[in-house]
PDB file of C-alpha atoms (C1' of nucleotides) in Angstrom:
ATOM      1  CA  UNK D   8      23.119  58.809 275.290  1.00  0.00           C
ATOM      2  CA  UNK D   9      20.595  57.185 272.714  1.00  0.00           C
ATOM      3  CA  UNK D  10      19.962  60.438 270.532  1.00  0.00           C
ATOM      4  CA  UNK D  11      21.028  63.976 270.734  1.00  0.00           C
ATOM      5  CA  UNK D  12      20.938  64.948 274.343  1.00  0.00           C
ATOM      6  CA  UNK D  13      18.256  67.459 275.489  1.00  0.00           C
ATOM      7  CA  UNK D  14      18.790  67.391 279.248  1.00  0.00           C
ATOM      8  CA  UNK D  15      21.927  69.014 280.743  1.00  0.00           C
ATOM      9  CA  UNK D  16      23.544  69.513 284.198  1.00  0.00           C
ATOM     10  CA  UNK D  17      25.806  72.609 284.683  1.00  0.00           C
ATOM     11  CA  UNK D  18      27.956  72.845 287.888  1.00  0.00           C
ATOM     12  CA  UNK D  19      28.821  76.253 289.544  1.00  0.00           C
ATOM     13  CA  UNK D  20      30.626  77.011 292.806  1.00  0.00           C
ATOM     14  CA  UNK D  21      27.959  79.123 294.737  1.00  0.00           C
ATOM     15  CA  UNK D  22      30.633  81.313 296.126  1.00  0.00           C
ATOM     16  CA  UNK D  23      31.343  82.251 292.471  1.00  0.00           C
ATOM     17  CA  UNK D  24      27.920  82.071 291.057  1.00  0.00           C
ATOM     18  CA  UNK D  25      24.835  80.654 292.810  1.00  0.00           C
ATOM     19  CA  UNK D  26      21.385  80.117 291.761  1.00  0.00           C
ATOM     20  CA  UNK D  27      20.333  82.852 293.857  1.00  0.00           C
ATOM     21  CA  UNK D  28      22.822  85.091 291.835  1.00  0.00           C
ATOM     22  CA  UNK D  29      20.864  83.842 288.782  1.00  0.00           C
ATOM     23  CA  UNK D  30      17.536  84.828 290.454  1.00  0.00           C
ATOM     24  CA  UNK D  31      18.719  88.316 291.052  1.00  0.00           C
ATOM     25  CA  UNK D  32      20.364  88.764 287.664  1.00  0.00           C
ATOM     26  CA  UNK D  33      18.840  90.937 284.915  1.00  0.00           C
ATOM     27  CA  UNK D  34      16.092  88.923 283.125  1.00  0.00           C
ATOM     28  CA  UNK D  35      17.205  86.158 285.355  1.00  0.00           C
ATOM     29  CA  UNK D  36      19.556  85.268 282.771  1.00  0.00           C
ATOM     30  CA  UNK D  37      23.349  84.777 282.611  1.00  0.00           C
ATOM     31  CA  UNK D  38      26.177  83.904 280.131  1.00  0.00           C
ATOM     32  CA  UNK D  39      27.916  80.616 281.142  1.00  0.00           C
ATOM     33  CA  UNK D  40      31.367  81.999 280.587  1.00  0.00           C
ATOM     34  CA  UNK D  41      34.783  80.386 281.748  1.00  0.00           C
ATOM     35  CA  UNK D  42      34.468  76.597 280.379  1.00  0.00           C
ATOM     36  CA  UNK D  43      37.999  75.721 279.494  1.00  0.00           C
ATOM     37  CA  UNK D  44      37.416  71.999 279.068  1.00  0.00           C
ATOM     38  CA  UNK D  45      37.065  70.458 275.543  1.00  0.00           C
ATOM     39  CA  UNK D  46      34.333  67.946 276.472  1.00  0.00           C
ATOM     40  CA  UNK D  47      32.355  70.422 278.306  1.00  0.00           C
ATOM     41  CA  UNK D  48      32.855  73.032 275.360  1.00  0.00           C
ATOM     42  CA  UNK D  49      31.584  70.469 272.980  1.00  0.00           C
ATOM     43  CA  UNK D  50      28.574  69.904 275.020  1.00  0.00           C
ATOM     44  CA  UNK D  51      27.826  73.514 275.379  1.00  0.00           C
ATOM     45  CA  UNK D  52      27.941  73.648 271.266  1.00  0.00           C
ATOM     46  CA  UNK D  53      25.423  70.826 271.172  1.00  0.00           C
ATOM     47  CA  UNK D  54      22.926  72.710 273.139  1.00  0.00           C
ATOM     48  CA  UNK D  55      19.611  73.911 271.768  1.00  0.00           C
ATOM     49  CA  UNK D  56      17.437  76.918 272.698  1.00  0.00           C
ATOM     50  CA  UNK D  57      14.830  75.530 275.129  1.00  0.00           C
ATOM     51  CA  UNK D  58      17.032  72.605 276.457  1.00  0.00           C
ATOM     52  CA  UNK D  59      16.450  72.147 280.165  1.00  0.00           C
ATOM     53  CA  UNK D  60      19.432  72.256 282.697  1.00  0.00           C
ATOM     54  CA  UNK D  61      19.816  71.155 286.117  1.00  0.00           C
ATOM     55  CA  UNK D  62      21.654  73.826 288.146  1.00  0.00           C
ATOM     56  CA  UNK D  63      24.263  72.082 290.508  1.00  0.00           C
ATOM     57  CA  UNK D  64      26.275  73.649 293.314  1.00  0.00           C
ATOM     58  CA  UNK D  65      29.702  72.066 293.531  1.00  0.00           C
ATOM     59  CA  UNK D  66      32.171  72.754 296.367  1.00  0.00           C
ATOM     60  CA  UNK D  67      29.023  73.457 298.397  1.00  0.00           C
ATOM     61  CA  UNK D  68      27.837  72.302 301.907  1.00  0.00           C
ATOM     62  CA  UNK D  69      26.162  70.076 300.832  1.00  0.00           C
ATOM     63  CA  UNK D  70      26.911  69.741 297.140  1.00  0.00           C
ATOM     64  CA  UNK D  71      23.349  69.753 295.494  1.00  0.00           C
ATOM     65  CA  UNK D  72      20.999  70.087 292.540  1.00  0.00           C
ATOM     66  CA  UNK D  73      19.382  73.506 293.391  1.00  0.00           C
ATOM     67  CA  UNK D  74      17.171  74.207 290.504  1.00  0.00           C
ATOM     68  CA  UNK D  75      16.333  74.026 286.981  1.00  0.00           C
ATOM     69  CA  UNK D  76      17.137  76.562 284.010  1.00  0.00           C
ATOM     70  CA  UNK D  77      16.982  76.437 280.370  1.00  0.00           C
ATOM     71  CA  UNK D  78      19.199  77.452 277.239  1.00  0.00           C
ATOM     72  CA  UNK D  79      18.136  80.846 276.011  1.00  0.00           C
ATOM     73  CA  UNK D  80      20.946  81.321 273.682  1.00  0.00           C
ATOM     74  CA  UNK D  81      23.113  78.732 271.856  1.00  0.00           C
ATOM     75  CA  UNK D  82      26.976  78.643 271.954  1.00  0.00           C
ATOM     76  CA  UNK D  83      29.006  81.985 270.856  1.00  0.00           C
ATOM     77  CA  UNK D  84      32.318  82.834 271.462  1.00  0.00           C
ATOM     78  CA  UNK D  85      33.388  83.308 275.080  1.00  0.00           C
ATOM     79  CA  UNK D  86      34.674  87.104 275.182  1.00  0.00           C
ATOM     80  CA  UNK D  87      36.455  86.418 278.506  1.00  0.00           C
ATOM     81  CA  UNK D  88      39.045  84.185 276.722  1.00  0.00           C
ATOM     82  CA  UNK D  89      40.167  87.377 274.727  1.00  0.00           C
ATOM     83  CA  UNK D  90      40.569  89.493 277.664  1.00  0.00           C
ATOM     84  CA  UNK D  91      44.119  89.646 278.884  1.00  0.00           C
ATOM     85  CA  UNK D  92      43.126  90.819 282.344  1.00  0.00           C
ATOM     86  CA  UNK D  93      40.638  87.869 282.908  1.00  0.00           C
ATOM     87  CA  UNK D  94      41.215  85.062 284.998  1.00  0.00           C
ATOM     88  CA  UNK D  95      40.053  82.705 282.007  1.00  0.00           C
ATOM     89  CA  UNK D  96      42.044  84.470 279.436  1.00  0.00           C
ATOM     90  CA  UNK D  97      43.618  82.177 276.783  1.00  0.00           C
ATOM     91  CA  UNK D  98      45.816  83.439 274.092  1.00  0.00           C
ATOM     92  CA  UNK D  99      45.140  80.795 271.870  1.00  0.00           C
ATOM     93  CA  UNK D 100      41.530  81.890 271.398  1.00  0.00           C
ATOM     94  CA  UNK D 101      41.407  84.771 268.977  1.00  0.00           C
ATOM     95  CA  UNK D 102      38.138  86.887 268.048  1.00  0.00           C
ATOM     96  CA  UNK D 103      38.928  85.604 264.386  1.00  0.00           C
ATOM     97  CA  UNK D 104      39.046  82.094 265.360  1.00  0.00           C
ATOM     98  CA  UNK D 105      37.470  81.474 268.877  1.00  0.00           C
ATOM     99  CA  UNK D 106      38.681  78.485 270.944  1.00  0.00           C
ATOM    100  CA  UNK D 107      35.984  78.672 273.769  1.00  0.00           C
ATOM    101  CA  UNK D 108      32.194  79.063 273.663  1.00  0.00           C
ATOM    102  CA  UNK D 109      29.538  79.965 276.127  1.00  0.00           C
ATOM    103  CA  UNK D 110      25.764  79.878 276.200  1.00  0.00           C
ATOM    104  CA  UNK D 111      23.056  81.842 277.975  1.00  0.00           C
ATOM    105  CA  UNK D 112      20.854  80.416 280.197  1.00  0.00           C
ATOM    106  CA  UNK D 113      17.601  81.582 281.955  1.00  0.00           C
ATOM    107  CA  UNK D 114      16.093  80.631 285.407  1.00  0.00           C
ATOM    108  CA  UNK D 115      13.222  78.230 285.443  1.00  0.00           C
ATOM    109  CA  UNK D 116      12.826  77.099 289.036  1.00  0.00           C
ATOM    110  CA  UNK D 117      14.543  77.177 292.348  1.00  0.00           C
ATOM    111  CA  UNK D 118      14.022  74.010 294.307  1.00  0.00           C
ATOM    112  CA  UNK D 119      12.205  74.399 297.640  1.00  0.00           C
ATOM    113  CA  UNK D 120      14.877  72.261 299.137  1.00  0.00           C
ATOM    114  CA  UNK D 121      18.388  71.525 297.658  1.00  0.00           C
ATOM    115  CA  UNK D 122      18.601  68.065 296.456  1.00  0.00           C
ATOM    116  CA  UNK D 123      22.021  66.937 298.088  1.00  0.00           C
ATOM    117  CA  UNK D 124      24.421  64.756 296.327  1.00  0.00           C
ATOM    118  CA  UNK D 125      24.461  61.843 298.853  1.00  0.00           C
ATOM    119  CA  UNK D 126      20.509  61.695 298.415  1.00  0.00           C
ATOM    120  CA  UNK D 127      20.954  61.268 294.532  1.00  0.00           C
ATOM    121  CA  UNK D 128      23.559  58.517 295.257  1.00  0.00           C
ATOM    122  CA  UNK D 129      21.006  56.451 297.120  1.00  0.00           C
ATOM    123  CA  UNK D 130      18.646  56.386 294.058  1.00  0.00           C
ATOM    124  CA  UNK D 131      19.060  53.230 292.215  1.00  0.00           C
ATOM    125  CA  UNK D 132      17.756  54.708 288.898  1.00  0.00           C
ATOM    126  CA  UNK D 133      20.736  57.173 288.964  1.00  0.00           C
ATOM    127  CA  UNK D 134      23.498  54.730 289.247  1.00  0.00           C
ATOM    128  CA  UNK D 135      24.770  55.516 285.801  1.00  0.00           C
ATOM    129  CA  UNK D 136      24.561  59.347 286.057  1.00  0.00           C
ATOM    130  CA  UNK D 137      27.664  61.046 284.984  1.00  0.00           C
ATOM    131  CA  UNK D 138      27.529  63.353 288.021  1.00  0.00           C
ATOM    132  CA  UNK D 139      27.794  60.269 290.336  1.00  0.00           C
ATOM    133  CA  UNK D 140      30.503  58.718 288.608  1.00  0.00           C
ATOM    134  CA  UNK D 141      33.752  58.547 290.770  1.00  0.00           C
ATOM    135  CA  UNK D 142      36.034  61.180 290.044  1.00  0.00           C
ATOM    136  CA  UNK D 143      33.694  63.004 287.636  1.00  0.00           C
ATOM    137  CA  UNK D 144      34.723  66.461 287.035  1.00  0.00           C
ATOM    138  CA  UNK D 145      32.806  67.629 284.116  1.00  0.00           C
ATOM    139  CA  UNK D 146      31.235  71.080 284.644  1.00  0.00           C
ATOM    140  CA  UNK D 147      28.808  70.632 281.504  1.00  0.00           C
ATOM    141  CA  UNK D 148      27.269  67.219 281.123  1.00  0.00           C
ATOM    142  CA  UNK D 149      24.313  65.553 279.278  1.00  0.00           C
ATOM    143  CA  UNK D 150      21.551  64.039 281.530  1.00  0.00           C
ATOM    144  CA  UNK D 151      19.546  61.072 280.247  1.00  0.00           C
ATOM    145  CA  UNK D 152      15.758  61.636 280.020  1.00  0.00           C
ATOM    146  CA  UNK D 153      15.041  58.895 282.563  1.00  0.00           C
ATOM    147  CA  UNK D 154      17.648  60.610 285.087  1.00  0.00           C
ATOM    148  CA  UNK D 155      15.977  63.900 284.315  1.00  0.00           C
ATOM    149  CA  UNK D 156      12.539  62.578 285.268  1.00  0.00           C
ATOM    150  CA  UNK D 157      13.751  60.868 288.389  1.00  0.00           C
ATOM    151  CA  UNK D 158      15.646  64.067 289.724  1.00  0.00           C
ATOM    152  CA  UNK D 159      12.634  66.395 289.020  1.00  0.00           C
ATOM    153  CA  UNK D 160      10.253  64.000 290.903  1.00  0.00           C
ATOM    154  CA  UNK D 161      12.638  63.579 293.923  1.00  0.00           C
ATOM    155  CA  UNK D 162      13.161  67.394 294.052  1.00  0.00           C
ATOM    156  CA  UNK D 163       9.310  67.736 294.429  1.00  0.00           C
ATOM    157  CA  UNK D 164       9.115  65.122 297.146  1.00  0.00           C
ATOM    158  CA  UNK D 165      12.100  66.361 298.884  1.00  0.00           C
ATOM    159  CA  UNK D 166      10.765  69.864 299.058  1.00  0.00           C
ATOM    160  CA  UNK D 167       7.112  68.890 300.042  1.00  0.00           C
ATOM    161  CA  UNK D 168       8.432  66.561 302.847  1.00  0.00           C
ATOM    162  CA  UNK D 169       9.791  69.932 304.459  1.00  0.00           C
ATOM    163  CA  UNK D 170       6.570  71.679 304.344  1.00  0.00           C
ATOM    164  CA  UNK D 171       4.371  69.374 306.521  1.00  0.00           C
ATOM    165  CA  UNK D 172       7.060  69.184 309.174  1.00  0.00           C
ATOM    166  CA  UNK D 173       7.231  73.037 309.444  1.00  0.00           C
ATOM    167  CA  UNK D 174       3.454  73.217 309.122  1.00  0.00           C
ATOM    168  CA  UNK D 175       2.999  70.759 312.106  1.00  0.00           C
ATOM    169  CA  UNK D 176       5.505  72.749 314.079  1.00  0.00           C
ATOM    170  CA  UNK D 177       3.622  75.804 313.550  1.00  0.00           C
ATOM    171  CA  UNK D 178       0.072  74.704 314.162  1.00  0.00           C
ATOM    172  CA  UNK D 179       1.284  72.774 317.475  1.00  0.00           C
ATOM    173  CA  UNK D 180       2.085  76.443 318.802  1.00  0.00           C
ATOM    174  CA  UNK D 181       5.425  75.486 319.979  1.00  0.00           C
TER     175      UNK D 181
ATOM    176  C1'  DG K  15      42.855  71.203 304.691  1.00  0.00           C
ATOM    177  C1'  DC K  16      43.482  66.759 302.351  1.00  0.00           C
ATOM    178  C1'  DC K  17      44.012  64.248 298.550  1.00  0.00           C
ATOM    179  C1'  DA K  18      42.218  61.240 294.607  1.00  0.00           C
ATOM    180  C1'  DA K  19      40.875  61.563 290.047  1.00  0.00           C
ATOM    181  C1'  DC K  20      41.551  63.779 286.057  1.00  0.00           C
ATOM    182  C1'  DG K  21      43.217  66.899 282.131  1.00  0.00           C
ATOM    183  C1'  DT K  22      47.130  69.333 280.222  1.00  0.00           C
ATOM    184  C1'  DT K  23      51.980  70.392 279.346  1.00  0.00           C
ATOM    185  C1'  DG K  24      56.343  69.410 277.784  1.00  0.00           C
ATOM    186  C1'  DG K  25      60.749  66.924 277.590  1.00  0.00           C
ATOM    187  C1'  DC K  26      62.472  63.063 275.352  1.00  0.00           C
TER     188       DC K  26
ATOM    189  C1'  DG Y  12      53.785  58.948 271.185  1.00  0.00           C
ATOM    190  C1'  DC Y  13      55.042  58.122 275.933  1.00  0.00           C
ATOM    191  C1'  DC Y  14      54.691  59.508 280.469  1.00  0.00           C
ATOM    192  C1'  DA Y  15      56.177  62.300 284.524  1.00  0.00           C
ATOM    193  C1'  DA Y  16      55.102  66.572 286.456  1.00  0.00           C
ATOM    194  C1'  DC Y  17      51.936  69.744 287.380  1.00  0.00           C
ATOM    195  C1'  DG Y  18      47.680  72.265 288.098  1.00  0.00           C
ATOM    196  C1'  DT Y  19      42.681  71.897 288.907  1.00  0.00           C
ATOM    197  C1'  DT Y  20      38.536  69.969 290.469  1.00  0.00           C
ATOM    198  C1'  DG Y  21      35.494  68.953 293.951  1.00  0.00           C
ATOM    199  C1'  DG Y  22      33.801  65.621 297.716  1.00  0.00           C
ATOM    200  C1'  DC Y  23      34.971  64.786 302.087  1.00  0.00           C
TER     201       DC Y  23
END
DNA sequence: GCCAACGTTGGC
DNA sequence: GCCAACGTTGGC
């Protein structure tokens, strides 16, 4: 990263929380709790209000970038770490000295068509992207400016290409 | 369901 | 501080 990252990618398993869940959430906003990896946490702490985020569906069919969100609240303690009954409870994190943080994000856009991982892999400009690195497991990661621009353009084209096909079908009175 | 890649834990 | 064992992630 040449300077402070401004663009990000966040992974979620759609069976746990999808971009459609975000669309249906109050104020189309959610807190991003449950991150229990130090590198991902440090990226959460680097996020600024207004930073754009690619929303990625992992463990999905197909795995894909599905839309855009933005940071609406900067890092603050993740209360699920204090909750003994919670799946992500961590006794090392105390309210007086929190170990894990979260941010809030708000929905910006749901792509017309999810942009699949294998399509991203075919784009030469994305060769160095963290998401595409072999064995990459980081659930919160920075995205380079150039990568961001490429992906947003790809998503537009990818969605548009669907519409003419559907339109043709309909107008052909099949 | 399989399994490679990775992060974490804990014995020494 | 090393490293084997283990648990998790996530594509396939």
